[in-house]
Amino acid sequence: MKEKQLGLTPAMGWNSWNTFTWDINEQLIHDVADKFISEGYKDAGYEYIVIDDCWSLKERSKEGKLVADPEKFPSGMKALADYIHDKGLKFGMYSCAGTHTCAGYPGSFEHEFQDAELFAEWGIDYLKYDYCFKPRYISGELLYKRMSLALKNSGRDILFSACNWGADNVYQWIRESGAHMYRSTGDIQDNWDSIKNLSVSQLDKECYTGAYCHNDMDMLVVGMYGGSNNDFIGSKIGGCSDNEYKTHFSLWSIMGSPLMIGCDIRKANQITKDILLNQDIIAINQDIEGRGAYRIKPEPQWFNADDAFMLVKTLTNGDLAIGFFNLSDSQRELSLQFWDMGLPYASGISLSMYDCWEHKEIGVFKERYAPVVPAHDCIVVRAKLVK
Ligand code: GLA
């Protein structure tokens, strides 16, 4: 019997790529699974532990099967899946729609059904599916349909995480393919410009996200502080301030992106944990109807709206999640008029606001609310309609 809820809300978990890239092994994955339990990540909703690229040998076996690198994973993938499942968690792996993965390991092109069968045998619950080395004579749309069908018929519930970086008008065909989430951006880097550019690039894509097929803005860099072993991601130029990481987590949450942690959670400090484990923010991301957020430009309208704006997400119980985002380099007052959210003054209805970072009630407001937000920072409230 299939689990009907697979992919209903954005996936939550951890992925090895941002911090470790090629340097992955069995012990690391065990440690991450242990931390998921001891540090409260599992209780907060994080579920999937995902090994990204570089887990296999460079060649398939004589039978054409993918082979886990025996030096990195001496006990094999089935044993690793068992370890993760024993903790009540789920196990994710990585492959590619092309002939090779982005790091040059074998991809699943023309091996889709065979690989899906192997992943199911190993006990995999999640497959991230990349887009490198895709032969130009075949459409990506078809290749994602192939793997989706293969996974859905593998005999196991496997969440399908497509990763074609927003290319080839993916928004127009990915939901029909059967994928549960799809990367809609290029790769994130552990710096403020990357966070800002990725989120602004997705503001007009929110209409495509929703339950069972979520717009994925890439893995989180919260808590990395430049700690990647990869120059591109940010070992040389990387690292953000705690406020920038808080803003990043708020944007990804309210915009409905999957929340895949990318830092080394074995070493996460208290501030990183306070961000990643914020239940009020996670509740907005995991709201069951999974609606995208709409943007409101602050008054007055001559304001530069691309780096200072409000995002509003309509929640299942009638509340509104409202993020006041100031991505600019100086402090701003962000003025929200309630009529922009469908609340006329004449209705006599006010908003009772709860601050999701301070974890306290702010008060009841009529007609407008205009907080001053520091540079690169945000305020996220949950607003209840009251008479
Ligand atoms: C691509 C993906 C990344 C990561 C790497 C692995 O760049 O977008 O998320 O999976 O490949 O090589």
Short mmCIF file of C-alpha atoms and ligand atoms in Angstrom, two decimals:
data_model
loop_
_atom_site.label_atom_id
_atom_site.label_comp_id
_atom_site.label_asym_id
_atom_site.label_seq_id
_atom_site.Cartn_x
_atom_site.Cartn_y
_atom_site.Cartn_z
CA MET A 1 0.00 0.00 0.00
CA LYS A 2 1.53 3.35 -1.04
CA GLU A 3 1.89 6.16 1.44
CA LYS A 4 -0.42 8.84 0.10
CA GLN A 5 1.29 11.71 1.89
CA LEU A 6 4.66 11.47 0.11
CA GLY A 7 5.73 15.00 -0.83
CA LEU A 8 2.59 16.71 0.49
CA THR A 9 4.62 19.40 2.31
CA PRO A 10 8.17 20.56 1.46
CA ALA A 11 10.79 17.94 2.34
CA MET A 12 12.94 18.58 5.42
CA GLY A 13 16.33 17.00 5.96
CA TRP A 14 20.08 17.24 5.50
CA ASN A 15 22.24 16.93 2.38
CA SER A 16 25.99 16.25 2.29
CA TRP A 17 26.91 18.49 -0.66
CA ASN A 18 27.24 22.05 0.65
CA THR A 19 29.81 21.26 3.31
CA PHE A 20 31.41 17.96 2.32
CA THR A 21 31.06 17.63 -1.50
CA TRP A 22 33.30 14.60 -2.38
CA ASP A 23 34.45 13.94 1.21
CA ILE A 24 31.62 11.69 2.39
CA ASN A 25 31.61 8.37 4.20
CA GLU A 26 29.61 6.00 6.34
CA GLN A 27 30.80 7.42 9.67
CA LEU A 28 29.73 10.94 8.71
CA ILE A 29 26.24 9.75 7.81
CA HIS A 30 25.97 7.78 11.07
CA ASP A 31 27.01 10.87 13.02
CA VAL A 32 24.46 13.04 11.23
CA ALA A 33 21.70 10.51 11.93
CA ASP A 34 22.72 10.40 15.61
CA LYS A 35 22.64 14.21 15.81
CA PHE A 36 19.19 14.28 14.21
CA ILE A 37 17.96 12.47 17.31
CA SER A 38 20.13 13.94 20.07
CA GLU A 39 19.87 17.59 18.96
CA GLY A 40 16.14 17.61 18.22
CA TYR A 41 16.21 17.85 14.42
CA LYS A 42 13.95 14.82 14.05
CA ASP A 43 11.47 16.19 16.59
CA ALA A 44 11.43 19.49 14.67
CA GLY A 45 10.38 17.66 11.49
CA TYR A 46 13.68 16.98 9.71
CA GLU A 47 13.43 13.53 8.22
CA TYR A 48 15.62 12.85 5.16
CA ILE A 49 19.38 12.28 5.31
CA VAL A 50 20.66 12.59 1.77
CA ILE A 51 24.02 11.58 0.29
CA ASP A 52 24.76 13.76 -2.73
CA ASP A 53 27.29 13.21 -5.55
CA CYS A 54 30.53 11.13 -5.26
CA TRP A 55 29.17 8.08 -3.42
CA SER A 56 29.76 5.44 -6.12
CA LEU A 57 32.65 3.92 -8.01
CA LYS A 58 33.50 5.54 -11.36
CA GLU A 59 32.36 2.42 -13.26
CA ARG A 60 29.24 0.26 -13.12
CA SER A 61 29.58 -3.47 -12.35
CA LYS A 62 29.66 -6.13 -15.11
CA GLU A 63 25.88 -6.42 -14.76
CA GLY A 64 25.59 -2.68 -15.28
CA LYS A 65 24.77 -1.91 -11.65
CA LEU A 66 25.88 1.15 -9.71
CA VAL A 67 28.40 0.21 -7.02
CA ALA A 68 28.83 2.10 -3.75
CA ASP A 69 32.47 3.09 -3.15
CA PRO A 70 33.68 0.38 -0.71
CA GLU A 71 36.25 2.67 0.88
CA LYS A 72 33.72 5.37 1.71
CA PHE A 73 30.85 3.00 2.49
CA PRO A 74 32.41 -0.34 3.60
CA SER A 75 29.14 -1.76 4.98
CA GLY A 76 27.22 -0.93 1.81
CA MET A 77 24.11 1.14 1.19
CA LYS A 78 21.60 -1.38 2.51
CA ALA A 79 23.30 -1.39 5.93
CA LEU A 80 23.42 2.40 5.91
CA ALA A 81 19.71 2.56 5.07
CA ASP A 82 19.01 0.16 7.97
CA TYR A 83 21.00 2.36 10.35
CA ILE A 84 18.99 5.42 9.33
CA HIS A 85 15.64 3.61 9.36
CA ASP A 86 16.32 2.23 12.84
CA LYS A 87 16.29 5.80 14.06
CA GLY A 88 12.92 6.48 12.42
CA LEU A 89 14.56 8.59 9.69
CA LYS A 90 14.63 8.33 5.91
CA PHE A 91 17.54 7.85 3.53
CA GLY A 92 18.17 9.80 0.33
CA MET A 93 20.62 9.28 -2.53
CA TYR A 94 21.70 11.08 -5.64
CA SER A 95 21.91 10.27 -9.33
CA CYS A 96 21.71 12.14 -12.60
CA ALA A 97 19.52 12.21 -15.72
CA GLY A 98 22.63 12.34 -17.90
CA THR A 99 25.35 9.82 -18.65
CA HIS A 100 27.45 11.12 -15.74
CA THR A 101 26.85 13.03 -12.54
CA CYS A 102 28.17 16.57 -12.29
CA ALA A 103 31.29 15.24 -10.52
CA GLY A 104 31.83 12.62 -13.25
CA TYR A 105 30.42 9.45 -11.67
CA PRO A 106 28.01 7.20 -13.61
CA GLY A 107 24.58 8.76 -14.24
CA SER A 108 21.30 6.90 -14.73
CA PHE A 109 20.74 7.72 -18.41
CA GLU A 110 19.34 4.55 -20.11
CA HIS A 111 19.62 2.76 -16.74
CA GLU A 112 16.61 4.41 -15.14
CA PHE A 113 14.52 1.33 -14.35
CA GLN A 114 17.51 -0.77 -13.32
CA ASP A 115 18.78 1.93 -10.96
CA ALA A 116 15.35 2.59 -9.46
CA GLU A 117 15.09 -1.14 -8.69
CA LEU A 118 18.50 -1.09 -7.01
CA PHE A 119 17.63 2.01 -4.98
CA ALA A 120 14.44 0.30 -3.81
CA GLU A 121 16.42 -2.85 -2.87
CA TRP A 122 18.81 -0.75 -0.82
CA GLY A 123 15.90 0.90 1.02
CA ILE A 124 16.24 4.39 -0.42
CA ASP A 125 13.40 6.85 0.36
CA TYR A 126 14.45 9.88 -1.67
CA LEU A 127 16.28 10.43 -4.96
CA LYS A 128 17.85 13.72 -5.98
CA TYR A 129 18.20 13.66 -9.77
CA ASP A 130 20.67 16.06 -11.39
CA TYR A 131 21.02 17.36 -14.96
CA CYS A 132 24.70 17.18 -15.99
CA PHE A 133 25.87 15.32 -19.12
CA LYS A 134 22.37 15.12 -20.54
CA PRO A 135 22.58 14.11 -24.21
CA ARG A 136 21.31 17.03 -26.29
CA TYR A 137 19.21 14.87 -28.58
CA ILE A 138 16.72 14.02 -25.84
CA SER A 139 14.56 16.37 -23.80
CA GLY A 140 15.01 16.71 -20.07
CA GLU A 141 11.27 16.56 -19.69
CA LEU A 142 11.28 12.98 -20.99
CA LEU A 143 14.17 11.95 -18.78
CA TYR A 144 12.45 13.22 -15.63
CA LYS A 145 9.29 11.40 -16.70
CA ARG A 146 11.31 8.20 -17.12
CA MET A 147 12.85 8.25 -13.68
CA SER A 148 9.62 9.33 -12.06
CA LEU A 149 7.83 6.37 -13.57
CA ALA A 150 10.67 4.03 -12.64
CA LEU A 151 10.60 5.18 -9.00
CA LYS A 152 6.84 5.03 -8.72
CA ASN A 153 6.98 1.43 -9.94
CA SER A 154 9.98 0.35 -7.87
CA GLY A 155 7.79 -1.11 -5.12
CA ARG A 156 8.94 1.48 -2.60
CA ASP A 157 7.82 5.01 -1.74
CA ILE A 158 10.66 7.13 -3.05
CA LEU A 159 10.40 10.90 -3.02
CA PHE A 160 11.59 12.29 -6.35
CA SER A 161 13.69 15.44 -6.12
CA ALA A 162 14.36 16.80 -9.61
CA CYS A 163 17.39 19.07 -9.99
CA ASN A 164 17.61 20.78 -13.37
CA TRP A 165 18.38 24.25 -11.95
CA GLY A 166 15.23 25.90 -13.38
CA ALA A 167 16.38 25.21 -16.97
CA ASP A 168 14.23 24.35 -20.00
CA ASN A 169 11.05 25.92 -18.61
CA VAL A 170 10.86 23.24 -15.93
CA TYR A 171 7.90 25.04 -14.34
CA GLN A 172 5.74 24.14 -17.33
CA TRP A 173 6.18 20.38 -17.17
CA ILE A 174 7.65 19.20 -13.89
CA ARG A 175 4.42 18.81 -11.90
CA GLU A 176 2.96 16.49 -14.54
CA SER A 177 6.14 14.39 -14.54
CA GLY A 178 5.46 13.15 -11.01
CA ALA A 179 8.38 14.87 -9.22
CA HIS A 180 7.73 15.95 -5.62
CA MET A 181 10.16 18.87 -5.70
CA TYR A 182 12.28 20.54 -8.33
CA ARG A 183 15.33 22.74 -8.18
CA SER A 184 14.45 26.07 -9.71
CA THR A 185 17.75 27.88 -9.25
CA GLY A 186 21.45 27.47 -9.90
CA ASP A 187 23.64 26.30 -7.02
CA ILE A 188 23.61 28.29 -3.81
CA GLN A 189 26.78 29.77 -2.37
CA ASP A 190 27.47 30.53 1.26
CA ASN A 191 27.31 34.31 0.92
CA TRP A 192 24.72 37.07 1.15
CA ASP A 193 24.63 37.96 -2.56
CA SER A 194 23.74 34.38 -3.44
CA ILE A 195 20.92 34.25 -0.88
CA LYS A 196 19.56 37.57 -2.09
CA ASN A 197 19.83 36.78 -5.80
CA LEU A 198 18.26 33.32 -5.50
CA SER A 199 15.28 34.58 -3.55
CA VAL A 200 14.62 37.59 -5.74
CA SER A 201 14.85 35.33 -8.81
CA GLN A 202 12.03 33.18 -7.40
CA LEU A 203 9.54 35.91 -6.55
CA ASP A 204 7.69 35.45 -9.84
CA LYS A 205 7.85 31.62 -9.56
CA GLU A 206 5.74 31.31 -6.45
CA CYS A 207 2.63 30.67 -8.52
CA TYR A 208 4.13 27.30 -9.56
CA THR A 209 4.84 25.86 -6.13
CA GLY A 210 2.38 23.86 -4.08
CA ALA A 211 1.47 20.60 -2.39
CA TYR A 212 3.15 17.47 -3.81
CA CYS A 213 5.51 19.46 -6.11
CA HIS A 214 7.59 22.12 -4.40
CA ASN A 215 9.81 24.82 -5.86
CA ASP A 216 13.28 24.03 -4.44
CA MET A 217 15.56 27.06 -3.98
CA ASP A 218 18.53 24.79 -3.11
CA MET A 219 19.95 23.48 0.12
CA LEU A 220 20.36 25.79 3.10
CA VAL A 221 23.69 27.40 3.94
CA VAL A 222 22.55 28.35 7.48
CA GLY A 223 25.39 27.74 9.96
CA MET A 224 28.12 27.10 7.41
CA TYR A 225 30.16 30.25 8.16
CA GLY A 226 32.34 29.55 5.12
CA GLY A 227 32.91 25.94 6.16
CA SER A 228 32.65 24.21 2.78
CA ASN A 229 35.53 22.21 1.33
CA ASN A 230 34.54 23.61 -2.07
CA ASP A 231 35.72 26.98 -3.43
CA PHE A 232 32.56 27.60 -5.46
CA ILE A 233 30.23 27.10 -2.50
CA GLY A 234 32.31 29.36 -0.36
CA SER A 235 35.40 28.06 1.40
CA LYS A 236 37.33 31.16 0.24
CA ILE A 237 34.74 33.95 0.09
CA GLY A 238 31.96 32.39 2.07
CA GLY A 239 30.10 32.92 5.27
CA CYS A 240 27.21 35.07 6.39
CA SER A 241 26.23 36.81 9.60
CA ASP A 242 23.70 35.17 11.91
CA ASN A 243 21.05 37.71 10.87
CA GLU A 244 21.65 36.89 7.22
CA TYR A 245 21.22 33.17 7.97
CA LYS A 246 17.99 33.99 9.83
CA THR A 247 16.72 35.96 6.81
CA HIS A 248 17.73 33.11 4.48
CA PHE A 249 15.82 30.56 6.57
CA SER A 250 12.78 32.86 6.73
CA LEU A 251 12.74 33.38 2.94
CA TRP A 252 13.07 29.67 2.15
CA SER A 253 10.37 28.86 4.71
CA ILE A 254 7.72 31.34 3.69
CA MET A 255 8.39 30.76 -0.02
CA GLY A 256 7.67 27.04 0.48
CA SER A 257 11.10 25.68 -0.43
CA PRO A 258 12.19 22.32 0.95
CA LEU A 259 14.37 22.80 4.03
CA MET A 260 17.49 20.72 3.45
CA ILE A 261 20.22 21.61 5.92
CA GLY A 262 23.68 21.96 4.36
CA CYS A 263 25.95 22.73 7.32
CA ASP A 264 27.98 20.34 9.47
CA ILE A 265 25.35 19.71 12.13
CA ARG A 266 27.89 17.86 14.25
CA LYS A 267 29.39 21.26 15.02
CA ALA A 268 26.35 23.55 14.88
CA ASN A 269 26.42 26.36 17.44
CA GLN A 270 23.40 27.45 19.51
CA ILE A 271 22.40 30.26 17.12
CA THR A 272 22.41 27.86 14.17
CA LYS A 273 20.19 25.48 16.12
CA ASP A 274 17.85 28.29 17.16
CA ILE A 275 17.42 29.15 13.48
CA LEU A 276 17.06 25.64 12.08
CA LEU A 277 14.80 24.45 14.89
CA ASN A 278 12.45 27.47 15.02
CA GLN A 279 9.06 25.78 15.25
CA ASP A 280 7.08 28.93 14.46
CA ILE A 281 8.92 29.40 11.18
CA ILE A 282 8.87 25.70 10.31
CA ALA A 283 5.08 25.65 10.86
CA ILE A 284 4.71 28.30 8.13
CA ASN A 285 6.81 26.23 5.73
CA GLN A 286 4.95 23.02 6.53
CA ASP A 287 1.43 24.48 6.39
CA ILE A 288 -0.67 21.72 4.91
CA GLU A 289 -2.20 23.62 1.96
CA GLY A 290 1.31 24.53 0.78
CA ARG A 291 0.43 27.82 -0.87
CA GLY A 292 3.11 30.00 -2.39
CA ALA A 293 3.74 33.47 -0.99
CA TYR A 294 2.71 36.66 -2.76
CA ARG A 295 4.73 39.83 -2.73
CA ILE A 296 3.50 43.21 -1.59
CA LYS A 297 5.53 46.24 -2.48
CA PRO A 298 5.86 48.62 0.43
CA GLU A 299 4.35 52.09 0.33
CA PRO A 300 5.34 54.56 -0.97
CA GLN A 301 5.50 52.82 -4.34
CA TRP A 302 8.62 54.60 -5.57
CA PHE A 303 10.55 52.42 -3.12
CA ASN A 304 12.93 49.96 -4.77
CA ALA A 305 10.77 46.87 -4.44
CA ASP A 306 13.35 44.26 -5.33
CA ASP A 307 15.37 44.51 -2.18
CA ALA A 308 12.70 45.43 0.35
CA PHE A 309 9.28 43.80 0.29
CA MET A 310 6.67 41.86 2.18
CA LEU A 311 5.82 38.23 1.45
CA VAL A 312 2.44 36.93 2.52
CA LYS A 313 1.42 33.30 2.73
CA THR A 314 -2.21 32.35 3.26
CA LEU A 315 -2.36 29.59 5.86
CA THR A 316 -4.81 26.74 6.11
CA ASN A 317 -6.51 27.99 9.31
CA GLY A 318 -7.11 31.50 7.92
CA ASP A 319 -4.07 33.12 9.54
CA LEU A 320 -1.59 35.04 7.42
CA ALA A 321 2.17 34.53 7.60
CA ILE A 322 3.82 37.85 6.79
CA GLY A 323 7.55 38.36 6.25
CA PHE A 324 9.00 41.89 6.18
CA PHE A 325 12.25 41.46 4.27
CA ASN A 326 14.90 44.12 3.99
CA LEU A 327 17.58 42.79 1.63
CA SER A 328 19.03 46.25 1.09
CA ASP A 329 22.16 47.58 2.74
CA SER A 330 20.50 50.14 4.99
CA GLN A 331 17.70 50.13 7.56
CA ARG A 332 14.18 50.57 6.13
CA GLU A 333 10.66 51.10 7.34
CA LEU A 334 8.42 48.59 5.58
CA SER A 335 4.87 49.82 5.54
CA LEU A 336 2.16 47.21 5.06
CA GLN A 337 -1.39 48.41 4.36
CA PHE A 338 -3.81 45.63 5.28
CA TRP A 339 -6.02 46.32 2.24
CA ASP A 340 -3.20 44.80 0.15
CA MET A 341 -4.02 41.44 1.77
CA GLY A 342 -7.77 41.66 1.22
CA LEU A 343 -8.67 43.30 4.51
CA PRO A 344 -10.67 46.51 4.07
CA TYR A 345 -10.73 49.04 6.91
CA ALA A 346 -14.52 49.06 6.71
CA SER A 347 -14.63 45.40 7.78
CA GLY A 348 -13.70 46.45 11.32
CA ILE A 349 -11.27 43.55 11.47
CA SER A 350 -7.81 43.95 12.99
CA LEU A 351 -4.72 41.77 12.94
CA SER A 352 -3.31 40.26 16.09
CA MET A 353 0.38 39.77 15.39
CA TYR A 354 2.75 37.19 16.81
CA ASP A 355 6.51 37.53 16.20
CA CYS A 356 7.89 34.19 15.00
CA TRP A 357 11.52 35.04 15.86
CA GLU A 358 10.94 36.73 19.23
CA HIS A 359 8.26 34.11 20.03
CA LYS A 360 5.87 36.63 21.53
CA GLU A 361 2.72 38.62 20.77
CA ILE A 362 3.40 42.06 19.31
CA GLY A 363 -0.10 43.50 19.62
CA VAL A 364 -3.30 44.17 17.69
CA PHE A 365 -3.17 46.51 14.68
CA LYS A 366 -5.76 48.20 12.49
CA GLU A 367 -5.27 49.21 8.86
CA ARG A 368 -1.46 49.12 8.79
CA TYR A 369 1.72 47.91 10.39
CA ALA A 370 5.08 49.50 9.58
CA PRO A 371 8.09 48.01 11.36
CA VAL A 372 11.63 49.31 10.89
CA VAL A 373 13.79 46.45 9.66
CA PRO A 374 17.60 46.52 9.87
CA ALA A 375 19.71 45.86 6.75
CA HIS A 376 19.80 42.19 5.58
CA ASP A 377 17.26 41.34 8.26
CA CYS A 378 13.60 40.43 8.49
CA ILE A 379 10.58 40.25 10.76
CA VAL A 380 8.21 37.32 10.37
CA VAL A 381 4.79 37.46 11.97
CA ARG A 382 1.81 35.20 12.14
CA ALA A 383 -1.31 37.36 11.97
CA LYS A 384 -4.75 36.33 13.21
CA LEU A 385 -7.89 38.16 12.14
CA VAL A 386 -9.78 39.56 15.16
CA LYS A 387 -12.98 41.62 15.52
C1 GLA B 1 24.91 20.13 -9.21
C2 GLA B 1 23.75 20.32 -8.24
C3 GLA B 1 24.29 20.42 -6.82
C4 GLA B 1 25.11 19.18 -6.47
C5 GLA B 1 26.21 18.98 -7.49
C6 GLA B 1 26.91 17.64 -7.33
O1 GLA B 1 25.72 21.27 -9.28
O2 GLA B 1 22.99 21.44 -8.57
O3 GLA B 1 23.23 20.60 -5.89
O4 GLA B 1 24.25 18.07 -6.44
O5 GLA B 1 25.70 19.01 -8.83
O6 GLA B 1 27.94 17.44 -8.25
#
